[in-house]
Structures are given as structure tokens and as C-alpha cells.
CSV table of C-alpha atoms and ligand atoms in Angstrom, one decimal:
chain,number,residue,atom,x,y,z
A,114,MET,CA,-16.9,8.4,-23.2
A,115,LYS,CA,-14.9,9.1,-20.7
A,116,ILE,CA,-14.4,6.9,-16.6
A,117,GLU,CA,-16.8,9.5,-15.0
A,118,THR,CA,-19.6,9.5,-18.0
A,119,ILE,CA,-19.2,6.1,-17.8
A,120,ALA,CA,-19.9,5.6,-13.8
A,121,ILE,CA,-23.1,7.6,-14.4
A,122,HIS,CA,-24.9,6.3,-17.2
A,123,ALA,CA,-23.2,2.6,-18.5
A,124,GLY,CA,-25.6,-0.1,-17.5
A,125,ASN,CA,-28.7,2.6,-16.4
A,126,LYS,CA,-32.1,1.8,-18.1
A,127,ILE,CA,-34.7,4.5,-17.5
A,128,ASP,CA,-37.7,1.6,-16.6
A,129,SER,CA,-39.9,0.4,-19.1
A,130,ALA,CA,-43.1,1.0,-17.2
A,131,SER,CA,-42.8,4.1,-14.9
A,132,LYS,CA,-40.4,6.2,-17.1
A,133,ALA,CA,-38.2,6.0,-13.7
A,134,VAL,CA,-34.3,7.7,-14.2
A,135,ILE,CA,-33.0,5.3,-11.6
A,136,GLN,CA,-33.4,1.9,-12.5
A,137,PRO,CA,-36.1,-0.1,-9.9
A,138,ILE,CA,-34.7,-2.4,-7.5
A,139,SER,CA,-36.0,-6.3,-8.8
A,140,LEU,CA,-36.3,-7.7,-6.1
A,141,SER,CA,-38.7,-10.9,-7.7
A,142,THR,CA,-36.3,-14.0,-8.2
A,143,THR,CA,-38.3,-15.2,-11.0
A,144,PHE,CA,-39.4,-13.9,-14.2
A,145,GLU,CA,-42.7,-14.6,-16.6
A,146,ARG,CA,-42.4,-16.9,-19.0
A,147,GLY,CA,-44.5,-16.6,-23.1
A,148,ALA,CA,-47.3,-18.5,-24.5
A,149,ASP,CA,-43.4,-19.7,-26.5
A,150,GLY,CA,-42.3,-20.7,-23.4
A,151,GLY,CA,-39.8,-17.7,-23.9
A,152,PHE,CA,-38.8,-15.2,-21.7
A,153,PRO,CA,-39.5,-12.2,-23.4
A,154,GLY,CA,-38.0,-10.0,-20.3
A,155,GLY,CA,-34.6,-11.8,-20.9
A,156,TYR,CA,-34.3,-12.8,-17.0
A,157,ILE,CA,-35.2,-16.2,-16.3
A,158,TYR,CA,-34.4,-16.9,-12.3
A,159,THR,CA,-31.9,-14.1,-9.9
A,160,ARG,CA,-29.2,-16.8,-9.6
A,161,ALA,CA,-28.8,-17.0,-13.2
A,162,ASP,CA,-29.3,-13.0,-14.0
A,163,ASN,CA,-31.6,-10.1,-12.8
A,164,PRO,CA,-32.0,-7.1,-14.0
A,165,ASN,CA,-29.9,-5.1,-11.6
A,166,ARG,CA,-27.0,-7.5,-11.2
A,167,SER,CA,-27.0,-6.8,-15.4
A,168,SER,CA,-26.8,-3.1,-14.4
A,169,LEU,CA,-24.0,-3.7,-12.3
A,170,GLU,CA,-21.5,-5.8,-14.5
A,171,GLN,CA,-22.1,-3.5,-17.8
A,172,VAL,CA,-20.8,-1.2,-16.0
A,173,LEU,CA,-18.1,-2.2,-14.4
A,174,TYR,CA,-16.9,-3.9,-17.6
A,175,GLN,CA,-16.4,-0.8,-18.9
A,176,LEU,CA,-14.8,1.2,-16.5
A,177,GLU,CA,-12.1,-1.8,-16.8
A,178,GLY,CA,-12.3,-1.5,-20.5
A,179,GLY,CA,-12.6,-5.3,-20.6
A,180,ALA,CA,-15.3,-7.5,-22.6
A,181,ASP,CA,-17.6,-8.7,-19.3
A,182,ALA,CA,-17.6,-8.6,-16.2
A,183,CYS,CA,-19.0,-10.7,-13.6
A,184,ALA,CA,-20.6,-10.1,-10.4
A,185,PHE,CA,-20.3,-11.5,-7.0
A,186,SER,CA,-21.7,-11.3,-3.2
A,187,SER,CA,-17.7,-10.4,-1.8
A,188,GLY,CA,-14.3,-10.2,-2.9
A,189,ASN,CA,-13.1,-13.4,-1.9
A,190,ALA,CA,-16.0,-14.8,-3.7
A,191,ALA,CA,-14.4,-13.3,-7.3
A,192,GLY,CA,-11.4,-14.4,-6.4
A,193,GLY,CA,-12.2,-17.7,-4.9
A,194,CYS,CA,-13.9,-18.2,-8.4
A,195,VAL,CA,-11.1,-17.6,-10.5
A,196,PHE,CA,-9.4,-20.8,-8.4
A,197,GLN,CA,-12.4,-23.0,-9.1
A,198,ALA,CA,-12.2,-21.9,-12.2
A,199,LEU,CA,-8.7,-23.8,-12.6
A,200,GLU,CA,-8.5,-27.0,-13.8
A,201,PRO,CA,-6.7,-29.2,-10.6
A,202,GLY,CA,-3.4,-29.7,-9.6
A,203,SER,CA,-2.5,-26.0,-11.1
A,204,HIS,CA,0.4,-24.3,-9.9
A,205,ILE,CA,-1.0,-20.6,-9.1
A,206,ILE,CA,2.0,-18.1,-8.6
A,207,ALA,CA,0.5,-15.7,-5.9
A,208,PRO,CA,2.7,-12.7,-4.8
A,209,ALA,CA,4.5,-12.5,-0.6
A,210,ASP,CA,2.3,-9.4,-0.2
A,211,MET,CA,-1.2,-10.2,-0.8
A,212,TYR,CA,-4.7,-9.7,0.7
A,213,HIS,CA,-4.6,-12.0,3.5
A,214,GLY,CA,-8.6,-12.8,3.0
A,215,LEU,CA,-7.1,-14.6,-0.3
A,216,ARG,CA,-3.7,-16.1,0.6
A,217,ASN,CA,-6.4,-18.1,3.5
A,218,GLN,CA,-8.1,-19.5,0.6
A,219,ILE,CA,-5.6,-20.5,-1.6
A,220,ASN,CA,-3.9,-22.2,1.7
A,221,GLU,CA,-7.1,-23.2,2.8
A,222,VAL,CA,-9.9,-24.3,0.6
A,223,PHE,CA,-7.9,-24.9,-2.2
A,224,LYS,CA,-5.4,-27.2,-0.3
A,225,GLY,CA,-4.9,-30.3,-2.2
A,226,ILE,CA,-6.6,-28.6,-5.1
A,227,HIS,CA,-3.5,-26.3,-6.5
A,228,GLU,CA,-0.1,-25.6,-5.5
A,229,VAL,CA,1.0,-22.2,-4.7
A,230,THR,CA,4.7,-20.7,-4.8
A,231,TYR,CA,4.0,-17.4,-2.7
A,232,ALA,CA,6.7,-14.5,-5.1
A,233,ASP,CA,8.0,-11.5,-4.1
A,234,MET,CA,6.2,-9.2,-7.5
A,235,THR,CA,8.9,-7.2,-7.5
A,236,ASP,CA,11.5,-9.5,-8.2
A,237,LEU,CA,11.4,-10.2,-11.4
A,238,PRO,CA,14.2,-13.1,-11.9
A,239,ALA,CA,12.5,-14.6,-8.7
A,240,VAL,CA,8.9,-15.1,-10.1
A,241,GLU,CA,10.5,-16.7,-13.6
A,242,LYS,CA,12.3,-18.9,-11.1
A,243,ALA,CA,9.1,-20.3,-9.6
A,244,LEU,CA,7.3,-20.7,-12.8
A,245,ARG,CA,7.2,-25.0,-13.3
A,246,PRO,CA,4.7,-26.4,-16.2
A,247,SER,CA,2.0,-26.6,-14.6
A,248,THR,CA,2.0,-23.3,-13.8
A,249,LYS,CA,-1.6,-21.4,-15.4
A,250,LEU,CA,-1.7,-18.7,-13.3
A,251,ILE,CA,-0.1,-15.8,-12.0
A,252,TRP,CA,-1.8,-14.0,-9.6
A,253,ILE,CA,-0.8,-10.0,-8.6
A,254,GLU,CA,-2.0,-7.3,-6.8
A,255,THR,CA,-1.0,-3.8,-7.3
A,256,PRO,CA,-0.7,-2.0,-4.7
A,257,SER,CA,-0.4,-4.6,-2.4
A,258,ASN,CA,-1.9,-4.6,0.6
A,259,PRO,CA,-0.2,-3.6,3.7
A,260,LEU,CA,3.2,-2.4,2.6
A,261,LEU,CA,1.7,-1.4,-0.9
A,262,LYS,CA,4.3,-3.1,-3.4
A,263,ILE,CA,4.3,-2.0,-7.0
A,264,THR,CA,4.5,-5.3,-9.4
A,265,ASP,CA,5.1,-3.7,-13.2
A,266,ILE,CA,2.5,-5.3,-15.0
A,267,LYS,CA,3.4,-5.3,-17.8
A,268,ALA,CA,7.2,-6.6,-17.5
A,269,LEU,CA,5.2,-9.6,-15.8
A,270,VAL,CA,2.5,-10.0,-18.3
A,271,GLU,CA,5.6,-10.8,-20.8
A,272,ILE,CA,7.6,-12.6,-18.7
A,273,ALA,CA,3.1,-14.9,-18.2
A,274,ARG,CA,2.6,-14.5,-22.2
A,275,LYS,CA,6.0,-16.2,-22.9
A,276,ASN,CA,5.0,-19.3,-20.4
A,277,ASN,CA,1.0,-19.3,-21.8
A,278,ILE,CA,0.0,-18.3,-18.2
A,279,MET,CA,-2.5,-16.6,-17.4
A,280,VAL,CA,-2.7,-13.1,-15.6
A,281,ALA,CA,-5.1,-11.6,-12.6
A,282,CYS,CA,-4.6,-8.3,-11.0
A,283,ASP,CA,-6.5,-7.3,-7.6
A,284,ASN,CA,-7.0,-3.6,-8.7
A,285,THR,CA,-9.2,-3.0,-5.8
A,286,PHE,CA,-6.4,-0.5,-4.1
A,287,ALA,CA,-5.8,1.4,-7.3
A,288,THR,CA,-9.1,1.3,-8.7
A,289,PRO,CA,-10.0,1.8,-13.0
A,290,LEU,CA,-10.0,5.7,-12.3
A,291,PHE,CA,-5.8,4.8,-11.2
A,292,GLN,CA,-5.0,1.5,-13.1
A,293,ARG,CA,-5.9,-0.2,-16.4
A,294,PRO,CA,-4.4,-3.9,-16.2
A,295,LEU,CA,-6.4,-5.4,-18.8
A,296,GLU,CA,-4.8,-2.4,-21.2
A,297,LEU,CA,-1.8,-3.4,-19.5
A,298,GLY,CA,-2.2,-6.8,-20.9
A,299,CYS,CA,-3.4,-8.6,-18.0
A,300,ASP,CA,-6.3,-11.5,-18.4
A,301,LEU,CA,-8.5,-10.7,-15.8
A,302,VAL,CA,-9.4,-8.0,-13.5
A,303,MET,CA,-10.6,-9.1,-9.3
A,304,HIS,CA,-12.3,-6.1,-7.1
A,305,SER,CA,-13.4,-6.5,-3.7
A,306,THR,CA,-16.6,-3.4,-4.6
A,307,THR,CA,-17.1,-3.4,-0.8
A,308,LYS,CA,-14.4,-0.7,-1.5
A,309,TYR,CA,-13.8,2.1,-3.3
A,310,LEU,CA,-16.5,1.4,-6.1
A,311,GLY,CA,-19.0,1.0,-3.5
A,312,GLY,CA,-17.8,3.3,-1.5
A,313,HIS,CA,-19.6,4.1,1.4
A,314,SER,CA,-18.3,0.9,4.2
A,315,ASP,CA,-22.5,-0.2,3.2
A,316,VAL,CA,-22.0,-2.8,1.2
A,317,LEU,CA,-20.2,-6.2,0.3
A,318,GLY,CA,-19.7,-7.7,-2.9
A,319,GLY,CA,-16.9,-8.5,-5.8
A,320,ALA,CA,-16.4,-8.7,-9.2
A,321,LEU,CA,-14.3,-10.4,-12.0
A,322,ILE,CA,-13.4,-8.1,-15.3
A,323,THR,CA,-12.3,-10.1,-18.6
A,324,ARG,CA,-10.5,-8.9,-21.4
A,325,GLU,CA,-11.9,-11.4,-23.5
A,326,LYS,CA,-14.5,-13.7,-24.0
A,327,ASN,CA,-12.8,-17.1,-24.0
A,328,ASP,CA,-13.4,-20.8,-23.0
A,329,PHE,CA,-12.0,-19.6,-19.5
A,330,TRP,CA,-14.6,-16.7,-19.0
A,331,LYS,CA,-17.4,-19.1,-19.7
A,332,ARG,CA,-16.1,-21.0,-16.8
A,333,ILE,CA,-16.3,-18.9,-14.4
A,334,ARG,CA,-19.4,-17.3,-15.4
A,335,SER,CA,-21.0,-21.0,-15.2
A,336,ILE,CA,-19.2,-21.6,-11.5
A,337,GLN,CA,-20.9,-17.9,-10.7
A,338,GLU,CA,-24.4,-18.8,-11.3
A,339,LEU,CA,-23.8,-23.1,-9.8
A,340,SER,CA,-22.0,-22.0,-7.3
A,341,GLY,CA,-24.2,-19.2,-6.6
A,342,ALA,CA,-22.1,-16.7,-4.5
A,343,VAL,CA,-24.2,-13.8,-6.3
A,344,PRO,CA,-25.2,-10.0,-4.8
A,345,SER,CA,-28.6,-9.7,-4.7
A,346,PRO,CA,-30.7,-7.3,-5.9
A,347,LEU,CA,-30.4,-4.5,-3.0
A,348,ASP,CA,-26.3,-4.7,-3.3
A,349,CYS,CA,-26.2,-4.5,-7.3
A,350,TYR,CA,-27.9,-1.3,-6.6
A,351,LEU,CA,-25.8,-0.4,-3.3
A,352,THR,CA,-23.4,-0.6,-5.8
A,353,VAL,CA,-24.0,1.3,-8.6
A,354,ARG,CA,-25.5,4.2,-6.5
A,355,GLY,CA,-21.3,4.4,-5.2
A,356,ILE,CA,-20.1,4.1,-8.5
A,357,LYS,CA,-21.6,6.7,-10.1
A,358,THR,CA,-19.2,8.8,-8.2
A,359,PHE,CA,-16.4,6.7,-7.6
A,360,PRO,CA,-13.7,8.5,-10.1
A,361,TYR,CA,-14.6,12.2,-8.0
A,362,ARG,CA,-14.3,10.8,-4.2
A,363,MET,CA,-11.0,8.8,-5.3
A,364,ARG,CA,-9.4,11.9,-6.5
A,365,ALA,CA,-10.5,13.2,-3.1
A,366,HIS,CA,-8.6,10.1,-1.2
A,367,ALA,CA,-5.5,10.5,-3.1
A,368,ALA,CA,-5.2,14.3,-2.9
A,369,ASN,CA,-5.9,13.7,1.0
A,370,ALA,CA,-3.6,10.4,1.6
A,371,GLN,CA,-0.7,12.6,-0.8
A,372,LYS,CA,-0.9,15.4,1.7
A,373,ILE,CA,-0.8,13.0,4.8
A,374,ALA,CA,1.9,11.0,3.4
A,375,HIS,CA,4.3,14.3,3.3
A,376,TYR,CA,3.2,14.7,6.8
A,377,LEU,CA,3.5,11.8,8.6
A,378,HIS,CA,7.1,11.5,6.4
A,379,GLU,CA,7.9,14.3,8.0
A,380,HIS,CA,7.0,13.3,11.9
A,381,PRO,CA,10.0,12.5,14.3
A,382,ASN,CA,7.9,9.6,15.4
A,383,VAL,CA,7.4,7.8,12.3
A,384,GLU,CA,9.5,5.1,11.0
A,385,ARG,CA,8.7,4.7,7.5
A,386,VAL,CA,5.8,5.3,5.4
A,387,TYR,CA,4.6,3.7,2.5
A,388,TYR,CA,2.8,5.6,0.0
A,389,PRO,CA,3.2,5.1,-3.7
A,390,GLY,CA,3.0,8.9,-4.8
A,391,LEU,CA,6.2,9.2,-2.4
A,392,GLU,CA,9.1,9.7,-4.5
A,393,GLY,CA,10.9,7.8,-2.4
A,394,HIS,CA,8.8,4.8,-2.3
A,395,PRO,CA,9.9,1.7,-3.8
A,396,GLY,CA,8.4,1.5,-7.2
A,397,HIS,CA,7.6,5.2,-7.9
A,398,ASP,CA,9.1,4.8,-11.3
A,399,ILE,CA,6.8,2.2,-12.1
A,400,VAL,CA,4.1,4.1,-10.4
A,401,MET,CA,4.8,6.8,-12.6
A,402,GLN,CA,4.3,4.4,-15.5
A,403,GLN,CA,1.4,2.5,-14.8
A,404,MET,CA,-0.4,4.5,-12.6
A,405,HIS,CA,-2.6,7.6,-13.2
A,406,GLY,CA,-2.3,8.9,-9.2
A,407,SER,CA,-1.3,7.2,-6.0
A,408,GLY,CA,-4.7,5.8,-4.1
A,409,GLY,CA,-6.2,6.5,-0.8
A,410,MET,CA,-3.7,4.1,1.1
A,411,LEU,CA,-1.3,4.3,2.7
A,412,SER,CA,0.5,2.6,5.9
A,413,PHE,CA,3.1,3.4,8.0
A,414,LEU,CA,5.8,2.2,10.5
A,415,VAL,CA,5.1,3.9,15.0
A,416,LYS,CA,8.6,4.9,16.1
A,417,GLY,CA,8.8,2.3,19.3
A,418,GLY,CA,7.2,-0.8,18.3
A,419,ILE,CA,4.1,-2.2,19.1
A,420,THR,CA,2.6,-1.0,22.0
A,421,GLN,CA,3.3,2.8,21.0
A,422,ALA,CA,1.5,2.0,17.7
A,423,LEU,CA,-1.3,0.5,19.5
A,424,LYS,CA,-1.3,4.2,21.6
A,425,VAL,CA,-1.5,6.0,17.9
A,426,ALA,CA,-4.6,3.7,16.8
A,427,ASN,CA,-6.1,4.2,20.2
A,428,ASN,CA,-5.5,8.3,20.3
A,429,VAL,CA,-6.9,8.9,16.8
A,430,LYS,CA,-10.8,10.7,16.7
A,431,ILE,CA,-11.4,11.4,13.7
A,432,PHE,CA,-10.1,8.2,12.4
A,433,THR,CA,-12.2,4.4,13.2
A,434,GLN,CA,-10.1,2.1,14.2
A,435,ALA,CA,-11.4,-0.8,12.2
A,436,THR,CA,-10.7,-2.9,9.4
A,437,SER,CA,-11.3,-2.6,5.5
A,438,LEU,CA,-10.9,0.1,3.6
A,439,GLY,CA,-12.5,2.8,0.5
A,440,GLY,CA,-15.0,4.1,2.1
A,441,VAL,CA,-15.6,8.0,2.8
A,442,GLU,CA,-14.7,8.3,6.2
A,443,SER,CA,-10.5,7.6,7.5
A,444,LEU,CA,-10.6,4.3,9.2
A,445,LEU,CA,-7.6,3.2,10.8
A,446,GLU,CA,-6.5,-0.2,12.4
A,447,HIS,CA,-3.4,-2.2,13.8
A,448,ARG,CA,-2.7,-4.6,10.2
A,449,ALA,CA,-1.1,-7.3,12.2
A,450,SER,CA,-3.5,-8.2,15.0
A,451,ILE,CA,-6.1,-8.2,12.0
A,452,GLU,CA,-4.1,-10.6,9.8
A,453,GLY,CA,-3.5,-13.5,12.8
A,454,PRO,CA,-1.0,-15.6,13.5
A,455,GLY,CA,1.5,-16.1,10.6
A,456,THR,CA,1.7,-12.7,9.7
A,457,LYS,CA,4.5,-11.4,8.1
A,458,THR,CA,3.2,-7.6,8.9
A,459,PRO,CA,5.6,-5.6,11.0
A,460,GLN,CA,3.4,-5.5,14.3
A,461,ASN,CA,4.5,-1.7,14.5
A,462,LEU,CA,2.5,-0.9,11.0
A,463,LEU,CA,-0.9,0.9,10.8
A,464,ARG,CA,-2.8,0.5,8.0
A,465,VAL,CA,-4.9,3.9,7.0
A,466,SER,CA,-8.1,4.3,4.7
A,467,VAL,CA,-7.5,8.0,4.1
A,468,GLY,CA,-11.1,8.8,3.9
A,469,ILE,CA,-12.3,11.7,2.0
A,470,GLU,CA,-12.9,14.5,5.2
A,471,ASN,CA,-10.4,17.3,5.3
A,472,ALA,CA,-7.2,17.0,4.7
A,473,ASP,CA,-6.5,19.5,7.6
A,474,ASP,CA,-8.5,17.6,10.1
A,475,LEU,CA,-6.8,14.9,9.4
A,476,ILE,CA,-3.6,16.1,9.8
A,477,ALA,CA,-4.7,18.0,12.9
A,478,ASP,CA,-5.8,14.7,14.4
A,479,LEU,CA,-2.6,12.5,13.3
A,480,ASP,CA,-0.8,15.0,14.9
A,481,GLN,CA,-2.4,15.1,18.2
A,482,ALA,CA,-2.3,11.2,18.0
A,483,LEU,CA,1.5,10.7,17.3
A,484,LYS,CA,2.7,13.0,20.3
A,485,LEU,CA,3.8,10.1,22.4
A,486,THR,CA,5.7,10.0,25.6
B,265,PLP,C1,-11.3,-6.6,1.0
B,265,PLP,C2,-10.3,-7.3,0.1
B,265,PLP,C3,-10.5,-8.0,-1.2
B,265,PLP,C4,-11.6,-9.1,-0.1
B,265,PLP,O1,-12.7,-8.2,-0.8
B,265,PLP,P1,-14.5,-9.0,0.5
B,265,PLP,O2,-15.4,-8.1,-0.6
B,265,PLP,O3,-14.0,-8.6,2.0
B,265,PLP,O4,-14.2,-10.3,0.1
B,265,PLP,C5,-9.8,-8.7,-1.6
B,265,PLP,N1,-8.5,-7.8,-2.1
B,265,PLP,C6,-8.6,-6.6,-1.3
B,265,PLP,C7,-7.2,-6.0,-1.8
B,265,PLP,C8,-9.0,-6.3,-0.5
B,265,PLP,O5,-9.0,-5.4,0.2
């Protein structure tokens, strides 16, 4: 089946009692046992599993072409589960340009448990140099946040395989419509389903998807249940509902982003645009090989430093000045101030989550906001 069909049908069960076409929300935390002490419905207790969660997990692993999926209450819980599953004392190589919430989690929650080296994932010799005998995991994020850096997934997997190291890819920005890391050899894919998969900025969630049901995956499944950072049935329902239209939304996000990137690229008050779909973007040749679209995220540098950048952020009217991404509505944010002290993000950088409004309206809004004197 193709992705549009999977997105709508995978995991959806017609209710056997009422024949409801859309699976009901099963709020029950517990499930009746049979006379023999068994569990005839297949469920025991909602922290362990729930009908809505299993439907969500089924659609997720099929979208990524994996063997299984675990759903979590947030993207950070999903990422954190991978770090929890590693043996204490493991060395992790993570991207220098990385979602700050996961970087902070490694630095603060796993401090004293694991060791980490941040490497420029676009510089593969630098990644090889960072390898240690204790390296167990290479974490990648491509395109990365917020600089849209591109990692050559196949080449990186080759390095990892030679050294018996797992590769996990945060595929939140690209989504399975545009990039399929498991097919390129990654062991795990991570998502913040809060973003494009949910797609409506109304439900937090995360997921891990595995290429193989191996021992490491068994550990992840066990941590999901025992640590209990699981999504509620309503969260699962909303995410499943969002996923049904995700391929179509995603194409609209990408088409709008491409137009806006070209517009910004020509603008005299813009110093630089970061968008994987621009020919001059570093790694654009890799994009053409490993991606099927350039996504809906872009960043740009405003000429004149932080003052002018903040003016633009305050001038927009259709774009909302807010963090997060992947919803139908366009968002724009001054990234350095959300990342806080210690950020390496340029002070004049604005990050844009391009929504699926009319592209001409969005460009007109940016046009008025960029009229700086
Ligand atoms: C938002 C995000 C996360 C974290 O997900 P939450 O659902 O907010 O916990 C991780 N990685 C990327 C790339 C993200 O954009």
C-alpha cells in the first residue's frame, strides 16, 4: 500500500459492537478478564496497552516501513527512552545542531550516566574521529533544527555498521512522506508526533519505530510500560485523526515553504535563507538523493542583527509568533531566545514553520513585515 492509503486505514478497526467506522476512544484503564483468568480482549491495563494506542502504533510503523512502534506522551519521552535503554556508561554521538530539548535532556538527565560528544554530522571524518570503544549510539537529526543541516544517512550508517553502533534518526522535520531512514539503514526512527503527524497543534506525542524487533527493542517496549510515559487514549485518537490527512498537508507545507524560501532569498533585508529545497543549500545534492521533498521548515537571517529580527517577528500578522511547528497555521519565532543561554543559534535568526494557508497571503505578510527602515 502507498502512504496515503496507509495513513487512512492502517490500524483503524471498525468497532465490533456498534459497527462505528471510526474507532471509539477507549477511556477504560482496565479490561475484563475471562473465566479462565485470561484476557479475551487482548488488553489488561492501559499503561501496558490500549486499543487507541495500538492503532496509533500500527499506523506509525507502517508509515515508516518498520517492524514495530512504541507511542509516548511526548517526543522528548520517546527520545529519552532510547537513552534509558542504553547500558550505563555508553557513549553517544549526537549532532552539534540538534533539537535543544533533547540536547538538554542528554546533558542534564543523563549526566553521569552516559557520555556524549556533539559532532558536525555533515563532516563524516569528524564523526569517525569522535568514535570510542564505548560508543553505542549515533543520534542524527536531518534536516536539523534550526539550521536545516543535512546528514548523509547512508554514509553515516556505513560508519556505524562497521563499528557495530546503532543509529537513531529524529525524522520529525522530514516526516515519512519525504524521508524513510529505516530504508536507508537506520535502526530506529524517532518522532515528535506533536508536529506534522498530529498536524493541528492540539496534541503532544512522540514515537519510536524500529527496523527490527531485536533485544534492544524489547527493552524499549519494556521501558515504555514500566516508566509509563504513555499517551492517553484521547491523545492517541487525535494523533490518528491527524495522520489521516498528513501526506496531503505535508505536500502543501513543502510547496508553500519552497515559494517562501525563494521569496526570502531575493529579499534585500534578508542575509541568508536556510531551506533544503534551495539549490545553494549545503547538502542540497544529498537532499535530492535521500529525500522526496524539502519539508515545511525554514530559517532566515535578518540583516541588521537581533533588533531588526525582533522587529520582523513583531510585525507579522498572519504568522503567529510562537514556538513549535508542523501545524496547519504558520508560526515564526526568534529561535535564540527560546533556546536560552548557551545557544549557538545566530541572534538574527527567525525560524518559520510554514503552514498551509495561501502562499500569496503568507508572502504578502512577510513582505510588509520586512519593510524595515
Ligand atoms: C518538538 C521536537 C522534539 C520534541 O518533541 P516534544 O513532542 O515537544 O516532546 C524533538 N525533536 C524535534 C526535531 C522537534 O521538533
